[in-house]
Every structure is written in C-alpha cells, then in structure tokens.
C-alpha cells in the first residue's frame, strides 16, 4: 500500500492521497478478482463454482466503477482539469 501524507492547506496533497487510496482499493479488488477467477476455473464443487462466478461478476462491476473514479480523479489533477 502507499503511504500518503497530507499537508494542511495544500489541496494537491489531499488529492494525491485520495488518488493513492483509490489505487490501493483497485489493487485489492484486482487480487480478489484473480482469486475468484482461479476458484471459478479450478474448484470442483458446482455450488462453489457458481458462487465464484457470481463474486467475479460483482467484482468486475466494482472494478469498472472504481476505474472510472480513478480516471476522473486523474483528470481533475491535470492542469485545467475540472470537476463535473
């Protein structure tokens, strides 16, 4: 994980810390997604396979939403970037 520090009065540091937190969340989701994929592929119990498939779908949706948030945060950090 990234260690984020913020300084009082510096909005850039807060934005950077928030962006690093989003990337930490992305990393966690990607690890959980990899585990769900492995379970889906290699488990032999049909119920466990179905549960892994369901979790994989949910995690993919959450990852898609998170990546959208990351792109928006990165855009806002660019010079001239604006919030929607």
PDB file of C-alpha atoms in Angstrom:
ATOM      1  CA  UNK A   1       0.000   0.000   0.000  1.00  0.00           C
ATOM      2  CA  UNK A   2       1.029   3.569  -0.483  1.00  0.00           C
ATOM      3  CA  UNK A   3       1.750   5.765   2.476  1.00  0.00           C
ATOM      4  CA  UNK A   4       0.062   9.074   1.837  1.00  0.00           C
ATOM      5  CA  UNK A   5       0.844  12.210   3.746  1.00  0.00           C
ATOM      6  CA  UNK A   6      -1.078  15.435   3.614  1.00  0.00           C
ATOM      7  CA  UNK A   7      -0.067  18.934   4.489  1.00  0.00           C
ATOM      8  CA  UNK A   8      -2.539  21.449   5.834  1.00  0.00           C
ATOM      9  CA  UNK A   9      -3.584  23.955   3.207  1.00  0.00           C
ATOM     10  CA  UNK A  10      -2.231  22.011   0.245  1.00  0.00           C
ATOM     11  CA  UNK A  11      -5.115  20.687  -1.840  1.00  0.00           C
ATOM     12  CA  UNK A  12      -2.722  18.875  -4.169  1.00  0.00           C
ATOM     13  CA  UNK A  13      -1.522  16.634  -1.324  1.00  0.00           C
ATOM     14  CA  UNK A  14      -5.081  15.758  -0.342  1.00  0.00           C
ATOM     15  CA  UNK A  15      -5.931  14.982  -3.958  1.00  0.00           C
ATOM     16  CA  UNK A  16      -2.805  12.848  -4.286  1.00  0.00           C
ATOM     17  CA  UNK A  17      -3.642  10.970  -1.082  1.00  0.00           C
ATOM     18  CA  UNK A  18      -7.185  10.354  -2.354  1.00  0.00           C
ATOM     19  CA  UNK A  19      -5.843   9.114  -5.690  1.00  0.00           C
ATOM     20  CA  UNK A  20      -3.388   6.773  -3.971  1.00  0.00           C
ATOM     21  CA  UNK A  21      -6.215   5.431  -1.810  1.00  0.00           C
ATOM     22  CA  UNK A  22      -8.228   4.692  -4.967  1.00  0.00           C
ATOM     23  CA  UNK A  23      -5.261   2.824  -6.440  1.00  0.00           C
ATOM     24  CA  UNK A  24      -4.901   0.829  -3.218  1.00  0.00           C
ATOM     25  CA  UNK A  25      -8.573  -0.100  -3.469  1.00  0.00           C
ATOM     26  CA  UNK A  26      -8.027  -1.088  -7.121  1.00  0.00           C
ATOM     27  CA  UNK A  27      -5.151  -3.359  -6.151  1.00  0.00           C
ATOM     28  CA  UNK A  28      -7.271  -5.076  -3.503  1.00  0.00           C
ATOM     29  CA  UNK A  29     -10.142  -5.574  -5.950  1.00  0.00           C
ATOM     30  CA  UNK A  30      -7.805  -6.974  -8.598  1.00  0.00           C
ATOM     31  CA  UNK A  31      -6.408  -9.507  -6.119  1.00  0.00           C
ATOM     32  CA  UNK A  32      -9.888 -10.588  -5.063  1.00  0.00           C
ATOM     33  CA  UNK A  33     -10.886 -10.834  -8.720  1.00  0.00           C
ATOM     34  CA  UNK A  34      -7.865 -13.033  -9.500  1.00  0.00           C
ATOM     35  CA  UNK A  35      -8.803 -15.343  -6.625  1.00  0.00           C
ATOM     36  CA  UNK A  36     -12.417 -15.569  -7.796  1.00  0.00           C
ATOM     37  CA  UNK A  37     -11.239 -16.408 -11.322  1.00  0.00           C
ATOM     38  CA  UNK A  38      -8.956 -19.158 -10.016  1.00  0.00           C
ATOM     39  CA  UNK A  39     -11.773 -20.591  -7.921  1.00  0.00           C
ATOM     40  CA  UNK A  40     -14.109 -20.443 -10.904  1.00  0.00           C
ATOM     41  CA  UNK A  41     -11.613 -22.339 -13.042  1.00  0.00           C
ATOM     42  CA  UNK A  42     -10.258 -24.914 -10.628  1.00  0.00           C
ATOM     43  CA  UNK A  43     -12.879 -25.765  -7.996  1.00  0.00           C
ATOM     44  CA  UNK A  44     -14.799 -28.985  -8.442  1.00  0.00           C
ATOM     45  CA  UNK A  45     -17.903 -28.267  -6.337  1.00  0.00           C
ATOM     46  CA  UNK A  46     -20.662 -26.855  -8.600  1.00  0.00           C
ATOM     47  CA  UNK A  47     -22.036 -24.627  -5.826  1.00  0.00           C
ATOM     48  CA  UNK A  48     -18.603 -23.190  -5.089  1.00  0.00           C
ATOM     49  CA  UNK A  49     -18.039 -22.587  -8.806  1.00  0.00           C
ATOM     50  CA  UNK A  50     -21.368 -20.758  -9.082  1.00  0.00           C
ATOM     51  CA  UNK A  51     -20.505 -18.648  -6.027  1.00  0.00           C
ATOM     52  CA  UNK A  52     -17.095 -17.792  -7.514  1.00  0.00           C
ATOM     53  CA  UNK A  53     -18.731 -16.799 -10.815  1.00  0.00           C
ATOM     54  CA  UNK A  54     -21.227 -14.570  -9.004  1.00  0.00           C
ATOM     55  CA  UNK A  55     -18.450 -12.938  -6.984  1.00  0.00           C
ATOM     56  CA  UNK A  56     -16.413 -12.446 -10.169  1.00  0.00           C
ATOM     57  CA  UNK A  57     -19.313 -10.587 -11.806  1.00  0.00           C
ATOM     58  CA  UNK A  58     -19.776  -8.345  -8.774  1.00  0.00           C
ATOM     59  CA  UNK A  59     -16.057  -7.616  -8.515  1.00  0.00           C
ATOM     60  CA  UNK A  60     -15.843  -6.775 -12.217  1.00  0.00           C
ATOM     61  CA  UNK A  61     -18.664  -4.254 -11.825  1.00  0.00           C
ATOM     62  CA  UNK A  62     -16.985  -2.706  -8.782  1.00  0.00           C
ATOM     63  CA  UNK A  63     -13.643  -2.572 -10.596  1.00  0.00           C
ATOM     64  CA  UNK A  64     -15.244  -0.843 -13.573  1.00  0.00           C
ATOM     65  CA  UNK A  65     -16.799   1.778 -11.288  1.00  0.00           C
ATOM     66  CA  UNK A  66     -13.524   2.255  -9.426  1.00  0.00           C
ATOM     67  CA  UNK A  67     -11.523   2.681 -12.637  1.00  0.00           C
ATOM     68  CA  UNK A  68     -13.986   5.371 -13.706  1.00  0.00           C
ATOM     69  CA  UNK A  69     -13.427   7.170 -10.396  1.00  0.00           C
ATOM     70  CA  UNK A  70      -9.650   6.885 -10.855  1.00  0.00           C
ATOM     71  CA  UNK A  71      -9.820   8.319 -14.377  1.00  0.00           C
ATOM     72  CA  UNK A  72     -11.934  11.229 -13.104  1.00  0.00           C
ATOM     73  CA  UNK A  73      -9.513  11.912 -10.236  1.00  0.00           C
ATOM     74  CA  UNK A  74      -6.537  11.812 -12.589  1.00  0.00           C
ATOM     75  CA  UNK A  75      -8.299  14.173 -14.998  1.00  0.00           C
ATOM     76  CA  UNK A  76      -9.042  16.658 -12.199  1.00  0.00           C
ATOM     77  CA  UNK A  77      -5.332  16.679 -11.263  1.00  0.00           C
ATOM     78  CA  UNK A  78      -4.301  17.759 -14.759  1.00  0.00           C
ATOM     79  CA  UNK A  79      -3.693  21.449 -15.417  1.00  0.00           C
ATOM     80  CA  UNK A  80      -7.008  22.980 -16.390  1.00  0.00           C
ATOM     81  CA  UNK A  81      -8.895  19.903 -15.199  1.00  0.00           C
ATOM     82  CA  UNK A  82     -12.348  20.485 -13.840  1.00  0.00           C
ATOM     83  CA  UNK A  83     -14.820  18.551 -11.782  1.00  0.00           C
ATOM     84  CA  UNK A  84     -18.100  17.561 -13.328  1.00  0.00           C
TER      85      UNK A  84
END
